[in-house]
PDB file of C-alpha atoms and ligand atoms in Angstrom:
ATOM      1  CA  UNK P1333       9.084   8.564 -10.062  1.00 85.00           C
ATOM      2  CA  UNK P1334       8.369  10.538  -6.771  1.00 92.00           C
ATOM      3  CA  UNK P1335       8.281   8.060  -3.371  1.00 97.00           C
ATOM      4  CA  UNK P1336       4.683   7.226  -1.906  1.00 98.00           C
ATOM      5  CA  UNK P1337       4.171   7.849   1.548  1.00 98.00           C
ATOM      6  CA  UNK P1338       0.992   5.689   2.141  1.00 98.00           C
ATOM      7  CA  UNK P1339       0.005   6.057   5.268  1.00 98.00           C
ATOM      8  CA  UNK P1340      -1.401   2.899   7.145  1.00 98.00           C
ATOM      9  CA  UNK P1341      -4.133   4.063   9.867  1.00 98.00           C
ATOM     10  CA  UNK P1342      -5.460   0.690  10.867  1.00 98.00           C
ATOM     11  CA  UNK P1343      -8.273   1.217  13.488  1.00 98.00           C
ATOM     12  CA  UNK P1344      -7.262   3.689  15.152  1.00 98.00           C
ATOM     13  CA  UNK P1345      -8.587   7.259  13.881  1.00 98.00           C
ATOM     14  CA  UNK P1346     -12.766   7.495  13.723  1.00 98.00           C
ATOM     15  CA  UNK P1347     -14.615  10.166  11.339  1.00 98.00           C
ATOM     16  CA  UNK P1348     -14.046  13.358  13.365  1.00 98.00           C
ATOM     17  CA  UNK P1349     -10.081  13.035  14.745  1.00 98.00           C
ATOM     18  CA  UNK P1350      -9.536  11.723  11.000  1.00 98.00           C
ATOM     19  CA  UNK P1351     -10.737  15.239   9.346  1.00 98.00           C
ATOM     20  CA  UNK P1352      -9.339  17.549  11.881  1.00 98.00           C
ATOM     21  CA  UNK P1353      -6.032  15.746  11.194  1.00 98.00           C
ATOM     22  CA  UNK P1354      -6.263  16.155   7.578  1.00 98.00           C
ATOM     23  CA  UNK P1355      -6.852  19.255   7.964  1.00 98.00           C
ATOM     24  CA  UNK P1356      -4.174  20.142  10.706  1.00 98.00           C
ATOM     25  CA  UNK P1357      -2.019  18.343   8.182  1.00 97.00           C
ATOM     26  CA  UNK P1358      -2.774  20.439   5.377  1.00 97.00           C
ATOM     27  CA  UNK P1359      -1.750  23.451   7.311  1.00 96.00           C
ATOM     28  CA  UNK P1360       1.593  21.775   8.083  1.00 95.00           C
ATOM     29  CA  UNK P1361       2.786  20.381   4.778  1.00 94.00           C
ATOM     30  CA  UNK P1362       5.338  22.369   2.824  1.00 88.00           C
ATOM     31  CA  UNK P1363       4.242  23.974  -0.882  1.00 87.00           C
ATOM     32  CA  UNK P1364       6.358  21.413  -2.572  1.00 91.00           C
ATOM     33  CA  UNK P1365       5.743  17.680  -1.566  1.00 94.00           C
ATOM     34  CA  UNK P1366       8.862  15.616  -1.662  1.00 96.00           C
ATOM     35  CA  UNK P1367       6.383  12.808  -2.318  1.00 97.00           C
ATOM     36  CA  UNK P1368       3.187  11.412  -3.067  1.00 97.00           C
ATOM     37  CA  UNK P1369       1.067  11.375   0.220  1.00 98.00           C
ATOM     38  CA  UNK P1370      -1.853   9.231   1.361  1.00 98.00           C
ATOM     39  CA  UNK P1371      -4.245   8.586   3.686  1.00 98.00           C
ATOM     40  CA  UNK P1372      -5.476   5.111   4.305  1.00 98.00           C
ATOM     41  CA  UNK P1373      -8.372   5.774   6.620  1.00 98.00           C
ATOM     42  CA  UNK P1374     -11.026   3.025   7.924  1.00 98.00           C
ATOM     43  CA  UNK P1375     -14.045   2.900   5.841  1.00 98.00           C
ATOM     44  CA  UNK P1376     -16.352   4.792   7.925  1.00 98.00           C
ATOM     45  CA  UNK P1377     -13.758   7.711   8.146  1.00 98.00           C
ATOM     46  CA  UNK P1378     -13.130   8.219   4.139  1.00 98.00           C
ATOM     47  CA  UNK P1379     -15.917  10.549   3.380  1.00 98.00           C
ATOM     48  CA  UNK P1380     -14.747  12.853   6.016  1.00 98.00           C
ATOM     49  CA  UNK P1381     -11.293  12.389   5.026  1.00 98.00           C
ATOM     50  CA  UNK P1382     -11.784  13.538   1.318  1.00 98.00           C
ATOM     51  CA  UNK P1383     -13.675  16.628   2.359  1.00 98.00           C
ATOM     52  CA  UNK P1384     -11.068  17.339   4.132  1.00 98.00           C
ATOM     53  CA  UNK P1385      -8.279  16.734   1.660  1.00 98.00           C
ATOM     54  CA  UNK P1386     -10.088  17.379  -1.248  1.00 97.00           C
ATOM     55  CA  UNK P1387      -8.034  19.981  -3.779  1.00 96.00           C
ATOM     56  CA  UNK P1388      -4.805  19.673  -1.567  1.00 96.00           C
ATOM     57  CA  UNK P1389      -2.492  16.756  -3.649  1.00 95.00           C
ATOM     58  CA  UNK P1390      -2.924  14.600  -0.452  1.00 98.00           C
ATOM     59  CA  UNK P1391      -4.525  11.722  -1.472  1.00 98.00           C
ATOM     60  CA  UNK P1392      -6.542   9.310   0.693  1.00 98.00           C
ATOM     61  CA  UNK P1393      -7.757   5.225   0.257  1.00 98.00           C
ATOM     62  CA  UNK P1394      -9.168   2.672   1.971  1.00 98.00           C
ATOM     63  CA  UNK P1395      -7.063  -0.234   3.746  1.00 98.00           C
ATOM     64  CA  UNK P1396      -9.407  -2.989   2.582  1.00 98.00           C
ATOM     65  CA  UNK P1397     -11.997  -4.154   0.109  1.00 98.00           C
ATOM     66  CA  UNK P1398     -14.637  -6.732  -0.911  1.00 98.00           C
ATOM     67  CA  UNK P1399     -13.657  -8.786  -3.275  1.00 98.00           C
ATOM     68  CA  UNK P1400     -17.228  -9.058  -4.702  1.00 97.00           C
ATOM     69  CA  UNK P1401     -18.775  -6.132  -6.840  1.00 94.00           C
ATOM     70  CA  UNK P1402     -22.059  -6.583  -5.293  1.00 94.00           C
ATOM     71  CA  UNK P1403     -24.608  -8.767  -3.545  1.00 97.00           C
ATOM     72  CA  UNK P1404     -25.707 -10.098  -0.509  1.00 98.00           C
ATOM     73  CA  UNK P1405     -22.183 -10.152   1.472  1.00 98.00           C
ATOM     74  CA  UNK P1406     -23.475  -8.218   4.998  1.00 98.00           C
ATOM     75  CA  UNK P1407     -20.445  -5.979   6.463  1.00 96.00           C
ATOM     76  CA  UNK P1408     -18.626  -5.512   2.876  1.00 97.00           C
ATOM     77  CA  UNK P1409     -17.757  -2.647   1.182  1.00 98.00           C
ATOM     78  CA  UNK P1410     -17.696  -2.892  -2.611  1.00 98.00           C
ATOM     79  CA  UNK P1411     -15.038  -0.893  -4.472  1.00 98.00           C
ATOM     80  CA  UNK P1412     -17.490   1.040  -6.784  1.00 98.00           C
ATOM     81  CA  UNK P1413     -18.190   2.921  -3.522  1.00 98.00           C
ATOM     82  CA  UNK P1414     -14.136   3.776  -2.886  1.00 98.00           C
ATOM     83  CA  UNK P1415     -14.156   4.936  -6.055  1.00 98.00           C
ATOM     84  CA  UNK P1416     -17.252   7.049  -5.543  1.00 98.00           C
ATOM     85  CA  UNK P1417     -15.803   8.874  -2.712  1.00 98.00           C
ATOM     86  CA  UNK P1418     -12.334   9.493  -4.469  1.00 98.00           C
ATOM     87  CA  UNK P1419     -10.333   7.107  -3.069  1.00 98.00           C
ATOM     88  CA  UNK P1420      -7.017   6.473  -5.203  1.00 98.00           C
ATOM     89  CA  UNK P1421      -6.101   3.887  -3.665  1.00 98.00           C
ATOM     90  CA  UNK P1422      -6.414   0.554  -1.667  1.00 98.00           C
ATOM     91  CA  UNK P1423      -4.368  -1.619   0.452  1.00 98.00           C
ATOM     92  CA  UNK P1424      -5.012  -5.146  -0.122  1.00 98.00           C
ATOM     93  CA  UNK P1425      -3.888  -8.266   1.350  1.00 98.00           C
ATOM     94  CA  UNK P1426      -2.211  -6.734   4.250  1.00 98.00           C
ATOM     95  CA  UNK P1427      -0.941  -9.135   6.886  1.00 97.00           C
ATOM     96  CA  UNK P1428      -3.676  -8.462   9.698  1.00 97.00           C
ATOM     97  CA  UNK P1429      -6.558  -9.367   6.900  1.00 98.00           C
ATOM     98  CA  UNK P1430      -4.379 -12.180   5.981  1.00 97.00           C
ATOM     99  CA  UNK P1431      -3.686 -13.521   9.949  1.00 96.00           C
ATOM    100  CA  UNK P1432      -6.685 -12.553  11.410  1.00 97.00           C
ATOM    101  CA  UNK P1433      -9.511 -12.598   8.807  1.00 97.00           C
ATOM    102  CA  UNK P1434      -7.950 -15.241   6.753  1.00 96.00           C
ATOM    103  CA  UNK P1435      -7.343 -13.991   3.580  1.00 97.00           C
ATOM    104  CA  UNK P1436      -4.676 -15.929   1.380  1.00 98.00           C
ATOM    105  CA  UNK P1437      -3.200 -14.435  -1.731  1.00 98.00           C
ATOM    106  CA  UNK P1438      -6.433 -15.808  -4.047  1.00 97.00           C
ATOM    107  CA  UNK P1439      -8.361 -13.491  -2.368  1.00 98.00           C
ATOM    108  CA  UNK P1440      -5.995 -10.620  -2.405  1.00 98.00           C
ATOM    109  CA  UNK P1441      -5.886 -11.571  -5.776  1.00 97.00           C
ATOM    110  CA  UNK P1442      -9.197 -11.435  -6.121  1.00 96.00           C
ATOM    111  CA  UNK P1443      -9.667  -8.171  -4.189  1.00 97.00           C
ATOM    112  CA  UNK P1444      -6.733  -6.607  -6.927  1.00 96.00           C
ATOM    113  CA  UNK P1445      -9.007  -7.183  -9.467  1.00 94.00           C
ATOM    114  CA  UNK P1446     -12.239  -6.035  -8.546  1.00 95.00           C
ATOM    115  CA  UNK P1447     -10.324  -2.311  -7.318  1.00 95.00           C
ATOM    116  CA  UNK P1448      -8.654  -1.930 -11.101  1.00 93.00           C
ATOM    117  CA  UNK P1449     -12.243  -2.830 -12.509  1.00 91.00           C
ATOM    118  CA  UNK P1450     -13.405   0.236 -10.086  1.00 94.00           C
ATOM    119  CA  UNK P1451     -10.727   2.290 -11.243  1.00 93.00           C
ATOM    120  CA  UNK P1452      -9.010   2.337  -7.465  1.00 96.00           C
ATOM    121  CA  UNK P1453      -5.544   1.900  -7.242  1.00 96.00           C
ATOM    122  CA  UNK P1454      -4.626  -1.452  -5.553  1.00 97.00           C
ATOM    123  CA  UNK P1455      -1.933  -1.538  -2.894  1.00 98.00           C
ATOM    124  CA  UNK P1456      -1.080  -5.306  -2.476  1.00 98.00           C
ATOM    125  CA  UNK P1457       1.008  -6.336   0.736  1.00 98.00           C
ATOM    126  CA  UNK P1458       3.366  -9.225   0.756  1.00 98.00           C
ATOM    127  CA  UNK P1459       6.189 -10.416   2.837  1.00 98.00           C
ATOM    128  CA  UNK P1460       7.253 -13.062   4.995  1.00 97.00           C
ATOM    129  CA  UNK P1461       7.083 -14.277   8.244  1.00 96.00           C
ATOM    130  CA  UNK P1462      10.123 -14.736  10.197  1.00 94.00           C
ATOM    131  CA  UNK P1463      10.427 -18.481  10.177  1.00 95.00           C
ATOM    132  CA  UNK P1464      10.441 -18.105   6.105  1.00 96.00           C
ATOM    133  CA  UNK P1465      13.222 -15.585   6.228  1.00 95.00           C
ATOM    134  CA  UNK P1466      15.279 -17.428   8.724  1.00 93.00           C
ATOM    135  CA  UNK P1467      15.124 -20.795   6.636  1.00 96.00           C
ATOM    136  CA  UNK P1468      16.629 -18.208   3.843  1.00 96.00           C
ATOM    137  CA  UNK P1469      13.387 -18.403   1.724  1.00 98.00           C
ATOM    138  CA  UNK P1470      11.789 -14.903   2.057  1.00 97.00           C
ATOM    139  CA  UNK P1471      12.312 -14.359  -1.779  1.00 98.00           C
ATOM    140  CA  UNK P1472      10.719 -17.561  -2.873  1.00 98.00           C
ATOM    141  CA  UNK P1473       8.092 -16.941  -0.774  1.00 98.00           C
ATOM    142  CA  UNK P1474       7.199 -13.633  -1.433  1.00 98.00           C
ATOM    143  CA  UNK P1475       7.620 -13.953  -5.443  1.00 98.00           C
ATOM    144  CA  UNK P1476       4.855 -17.102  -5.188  1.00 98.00           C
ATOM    145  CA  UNK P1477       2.722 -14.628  -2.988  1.00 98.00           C
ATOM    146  CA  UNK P1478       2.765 -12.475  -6.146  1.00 97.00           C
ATOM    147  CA  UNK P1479       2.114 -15.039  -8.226  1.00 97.00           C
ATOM    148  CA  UNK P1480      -0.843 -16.443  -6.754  1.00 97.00           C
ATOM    149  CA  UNK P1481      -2.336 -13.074  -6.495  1.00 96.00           C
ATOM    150  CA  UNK P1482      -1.361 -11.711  -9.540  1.00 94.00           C
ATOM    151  CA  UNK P1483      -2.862 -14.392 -11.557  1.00 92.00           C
ATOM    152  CA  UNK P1484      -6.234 -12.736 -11.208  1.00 90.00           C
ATOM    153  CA  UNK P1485      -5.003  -9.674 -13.399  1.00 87.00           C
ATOM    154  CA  UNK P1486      -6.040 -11.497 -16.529  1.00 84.00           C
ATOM    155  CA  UNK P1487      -5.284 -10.005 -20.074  1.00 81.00           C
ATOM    156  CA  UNK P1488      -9.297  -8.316 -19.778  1.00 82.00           C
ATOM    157  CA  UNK P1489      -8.374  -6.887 -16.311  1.00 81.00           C
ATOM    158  CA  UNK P1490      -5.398  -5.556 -17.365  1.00 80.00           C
ATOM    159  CA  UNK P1491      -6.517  -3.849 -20.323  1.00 78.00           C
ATOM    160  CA  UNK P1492      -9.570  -2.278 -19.082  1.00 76.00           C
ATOM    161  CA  UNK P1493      -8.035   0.261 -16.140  1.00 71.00           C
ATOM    162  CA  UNK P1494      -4.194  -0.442 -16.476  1.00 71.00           C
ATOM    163  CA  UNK P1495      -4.526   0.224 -20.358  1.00 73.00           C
ATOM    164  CA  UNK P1496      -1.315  -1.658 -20.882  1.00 69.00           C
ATOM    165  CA  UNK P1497       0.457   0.235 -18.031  1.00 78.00           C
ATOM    166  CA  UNK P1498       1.410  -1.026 -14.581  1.00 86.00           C
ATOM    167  CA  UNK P1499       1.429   2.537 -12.724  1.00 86.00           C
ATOM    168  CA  UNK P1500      -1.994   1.613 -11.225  1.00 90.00           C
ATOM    169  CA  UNK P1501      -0.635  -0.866  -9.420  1.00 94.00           C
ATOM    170  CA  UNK P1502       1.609  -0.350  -6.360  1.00 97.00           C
ATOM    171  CA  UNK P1503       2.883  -3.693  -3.959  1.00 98.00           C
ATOM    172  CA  UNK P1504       4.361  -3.435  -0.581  1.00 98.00           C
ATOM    173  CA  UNK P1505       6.568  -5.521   0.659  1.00 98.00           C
ATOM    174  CA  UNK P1506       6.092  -5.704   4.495  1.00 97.00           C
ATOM    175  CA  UNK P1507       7.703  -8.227   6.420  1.00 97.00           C
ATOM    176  CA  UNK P1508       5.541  -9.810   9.086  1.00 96.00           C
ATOM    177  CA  UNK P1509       8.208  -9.774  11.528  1.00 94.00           C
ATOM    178  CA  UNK P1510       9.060  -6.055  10.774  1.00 93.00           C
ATOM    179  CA  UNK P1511       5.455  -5.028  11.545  1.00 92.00           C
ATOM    180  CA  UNK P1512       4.776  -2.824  14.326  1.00 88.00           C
ATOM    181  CA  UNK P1513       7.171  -4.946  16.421  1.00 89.00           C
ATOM    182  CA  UNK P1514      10.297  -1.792  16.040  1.00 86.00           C
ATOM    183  CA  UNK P1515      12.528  -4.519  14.464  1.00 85.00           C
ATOM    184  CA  UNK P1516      12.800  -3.010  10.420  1.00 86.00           C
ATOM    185  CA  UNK P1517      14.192  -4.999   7.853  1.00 92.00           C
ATOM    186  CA  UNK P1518      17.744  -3.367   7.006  1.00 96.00           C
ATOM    187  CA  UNK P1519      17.873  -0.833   3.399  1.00 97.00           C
ATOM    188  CA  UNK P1520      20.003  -4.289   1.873  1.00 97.00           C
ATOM    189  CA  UNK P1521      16.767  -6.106   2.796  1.00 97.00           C
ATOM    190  CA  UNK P1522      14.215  -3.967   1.293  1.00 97.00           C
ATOM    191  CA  UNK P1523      16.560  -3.464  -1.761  1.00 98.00           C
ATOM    192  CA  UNK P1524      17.366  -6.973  -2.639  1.00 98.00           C
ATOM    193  CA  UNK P1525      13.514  -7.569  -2.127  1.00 98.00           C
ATOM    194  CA  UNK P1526      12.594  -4.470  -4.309  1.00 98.00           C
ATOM    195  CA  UNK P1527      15.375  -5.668  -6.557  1.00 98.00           C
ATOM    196  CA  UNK P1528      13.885  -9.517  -6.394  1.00 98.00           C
ATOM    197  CA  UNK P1529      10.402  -8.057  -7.313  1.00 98.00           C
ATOM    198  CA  UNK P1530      11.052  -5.883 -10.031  1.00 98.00           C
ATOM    199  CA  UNK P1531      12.788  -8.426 -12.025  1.00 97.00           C
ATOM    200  CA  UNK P1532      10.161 -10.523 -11.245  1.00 97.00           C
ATOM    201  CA  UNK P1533       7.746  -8.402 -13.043  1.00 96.00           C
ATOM    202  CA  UNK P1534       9.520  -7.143 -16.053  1.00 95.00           C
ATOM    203  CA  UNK P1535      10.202 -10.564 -17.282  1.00 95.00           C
ATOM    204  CA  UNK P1536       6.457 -11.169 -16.616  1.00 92.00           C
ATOM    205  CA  UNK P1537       4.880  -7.734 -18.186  1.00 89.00           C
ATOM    206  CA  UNK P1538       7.956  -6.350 -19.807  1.00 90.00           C
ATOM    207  CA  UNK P1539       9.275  -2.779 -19.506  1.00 90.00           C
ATOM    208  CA  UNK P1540       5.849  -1.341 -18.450  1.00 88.00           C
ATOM    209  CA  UNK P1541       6.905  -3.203 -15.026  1.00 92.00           C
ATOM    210  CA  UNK P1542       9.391  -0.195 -14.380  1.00 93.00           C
ATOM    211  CA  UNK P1543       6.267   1.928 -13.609  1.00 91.00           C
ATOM    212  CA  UNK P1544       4.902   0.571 -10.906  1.00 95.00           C
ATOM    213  CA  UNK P1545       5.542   1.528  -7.439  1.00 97.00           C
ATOM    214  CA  UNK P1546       7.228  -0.812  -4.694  1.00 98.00           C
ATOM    215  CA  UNK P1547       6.833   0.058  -1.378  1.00 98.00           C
ATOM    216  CA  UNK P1548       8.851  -1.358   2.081  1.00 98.00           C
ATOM    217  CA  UNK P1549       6.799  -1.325   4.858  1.00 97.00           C
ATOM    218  CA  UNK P1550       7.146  -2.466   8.691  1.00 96.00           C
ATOM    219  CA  UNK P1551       8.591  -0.342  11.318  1.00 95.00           C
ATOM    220  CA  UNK P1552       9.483   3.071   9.108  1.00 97.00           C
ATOM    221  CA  UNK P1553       9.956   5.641  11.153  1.00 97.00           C
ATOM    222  CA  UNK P1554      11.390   9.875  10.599  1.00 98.00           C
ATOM    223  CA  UNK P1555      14.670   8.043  11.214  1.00 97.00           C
ATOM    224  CA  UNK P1556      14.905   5.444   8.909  1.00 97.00           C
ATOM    225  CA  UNK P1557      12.729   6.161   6.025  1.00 98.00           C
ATOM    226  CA  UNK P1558      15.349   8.184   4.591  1.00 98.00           C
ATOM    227  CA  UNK P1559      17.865   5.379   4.435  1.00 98.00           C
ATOM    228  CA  UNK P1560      15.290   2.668   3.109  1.00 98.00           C
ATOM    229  CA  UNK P1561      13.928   4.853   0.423  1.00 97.00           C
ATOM    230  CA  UNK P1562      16.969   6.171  -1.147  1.00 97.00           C
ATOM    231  CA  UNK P1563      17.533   2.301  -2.309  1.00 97.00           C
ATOM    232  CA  UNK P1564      16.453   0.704  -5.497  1.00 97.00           C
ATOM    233  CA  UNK P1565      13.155  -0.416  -6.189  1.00 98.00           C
ATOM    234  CA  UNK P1566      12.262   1.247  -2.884  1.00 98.00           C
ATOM    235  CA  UNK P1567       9.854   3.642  -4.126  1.00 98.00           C
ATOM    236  CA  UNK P1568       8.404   4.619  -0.811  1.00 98.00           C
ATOM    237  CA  UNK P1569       6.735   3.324   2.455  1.00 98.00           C
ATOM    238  CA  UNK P1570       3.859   1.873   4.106  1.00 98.00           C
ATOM    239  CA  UNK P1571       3.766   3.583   7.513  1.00 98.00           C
ATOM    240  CA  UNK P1572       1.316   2.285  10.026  1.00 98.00           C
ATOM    241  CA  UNK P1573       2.784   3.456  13.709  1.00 97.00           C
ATOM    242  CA  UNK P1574       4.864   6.457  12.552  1.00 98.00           C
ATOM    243  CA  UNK P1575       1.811   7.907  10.587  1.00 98.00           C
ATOM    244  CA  UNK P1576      -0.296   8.708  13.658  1.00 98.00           C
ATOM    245  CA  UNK P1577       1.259  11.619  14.738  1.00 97.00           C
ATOM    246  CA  UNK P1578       1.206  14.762  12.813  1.00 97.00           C
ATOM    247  CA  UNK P1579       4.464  15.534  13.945  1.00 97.00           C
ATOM    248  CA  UNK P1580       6.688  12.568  12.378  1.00 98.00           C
ATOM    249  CA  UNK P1581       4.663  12.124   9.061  1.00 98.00           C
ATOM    250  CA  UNK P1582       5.961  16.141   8.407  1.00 97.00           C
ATOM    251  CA  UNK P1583       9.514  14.658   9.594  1.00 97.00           C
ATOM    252  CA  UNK P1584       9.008  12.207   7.419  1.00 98.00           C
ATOM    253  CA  UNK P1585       8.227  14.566   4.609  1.00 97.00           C
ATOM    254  CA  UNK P1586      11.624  16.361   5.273  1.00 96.00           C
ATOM    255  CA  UNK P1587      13.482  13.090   5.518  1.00 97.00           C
ATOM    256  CA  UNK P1588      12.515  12.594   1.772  1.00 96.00           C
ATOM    257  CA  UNK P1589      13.293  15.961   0.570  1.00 92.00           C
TER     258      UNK P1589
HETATM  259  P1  PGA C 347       4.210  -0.310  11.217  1.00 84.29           P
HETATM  260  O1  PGA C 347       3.029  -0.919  10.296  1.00 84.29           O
HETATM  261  O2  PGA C 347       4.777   0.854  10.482  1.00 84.29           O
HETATM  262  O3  PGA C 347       3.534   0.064  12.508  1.00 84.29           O
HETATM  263  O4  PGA C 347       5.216  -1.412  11.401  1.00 84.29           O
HETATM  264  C1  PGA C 347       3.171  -1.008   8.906  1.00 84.29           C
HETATM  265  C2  PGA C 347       1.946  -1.614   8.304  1.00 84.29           C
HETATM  266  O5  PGA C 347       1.311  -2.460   8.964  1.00 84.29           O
HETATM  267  O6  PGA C 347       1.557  -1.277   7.184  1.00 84.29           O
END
């Protein structure tokens, strides 16, 4: 399968720097993409963003959802309306919602299913902090983060979007201590992780659970992606610093070539 680049935004591109970037990008991206590409713009920025990459292969999502379909839930954004302005994917659960909005892995769970039921790609962040790691417990933890969450893709979930197959669903595993802080978890790390999680999910779905995508996230960079994503079960990255500037996501690009 060909590595994701899913590029993390946070808050930090508006509506009009977001299109003229997309489309500055466009002009700078080689015919054949080494990877997948996408944009994970802020809410307010996505219609902008597809019009700009709309037609190109660059794909674009949103970096979080409601978890409700509907209703009276002021500031939310349902995932009907991702889906209505082409977004393929969604990151869910990432570790700023979960520290500073509270979310736990029920409500990423939660979140997970109502983006398959909208036919938008969930991208679910886990990982550890670095108390869990040093107390040698990042895999336990991180398996019973996708086990919480996970339990929300009942059998009906599954088999209305997924159709049996797990290549809708993509997780990232992003160590909280590797997150914008420079300090990225070594290729053995994100391997024995990607290794951990990929077991974990073929003895839960089977052999469909070598289609899905896991990502490493926290700290990537043009120097080090190529390293961390020529592992096992490292199927690309979740960039959030290094995919501001123009200049190292086409680095990037080349690094995975
Ligand atoms: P970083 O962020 O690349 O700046 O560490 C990654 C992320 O938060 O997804």
């Amino acid at each position: 399968m060909k590595p994701l680049l899913a590029l993390n935004w946070k808050l930090q591109k508006g509506p009009a720097e977001a299109f003229s970037w997309c489309r500055t990008l466009l002009e700078q991206l080689p015919d054949e993409l080494p990877a997948d590409v996408a944009v994970m713009a802020a809410a307010v920025s996505l219609d902008r963003v597809g019009n700009a990459l709309r037609g190109s292969g660059v794909q674009w999502g949103a970096q979080d959802v409601s978890k409700h379909a509907k209703g009276a839930f002021t500031g939310e954004t349902a995932a009907g309306w991702l889906n209505e302005l082409d977004c393929t994917y969604v990151v869910i659960g990432h570790s700023e919602r979960r520290e500073y909005h509270f979310e736990t892995d029920a409500i990423a769970g939660e979140k997970t299913a109502v983006a398959i039921r909208a036919g938008v790609k969930p991208i679910l962040c886990v990982g550890e902090k670095l108390d869990v790691r040093e107390a040698g417990n990042a895999e336990s933890y991180t398996l019973t983060q996708l086990e919480t969450a996970l339990s929300w893709l009942t059998p009906e979930v599954l088999n209305t979007e997924f159709k049996g197959s797990l290549e809708w669903l993509t997780i990232a595993y992003e160590p909280i201590w590797a997150i914008g802080t420079g300090k990225t978890a070594t290729p053995d790390d994100a391997e024995n992780m990607g290794n951990a999680m990929r077991y974990w999910f073929v003895q839960r779905y089977g052999e469909t659970a070598n289609n899905l995508r896991l990502l490493y996230g926290g700290s990537v960079k043009p120097d080090n992606i190529k390293a961390l994503c020529s592992r096992s079960n490292v199927d690309g990255a979740l960039v959030g610093g290094a995919s501001l500037e123009l200049d190292s996501v086409v680095k990037m690009l080349e690094a995975l070539k």
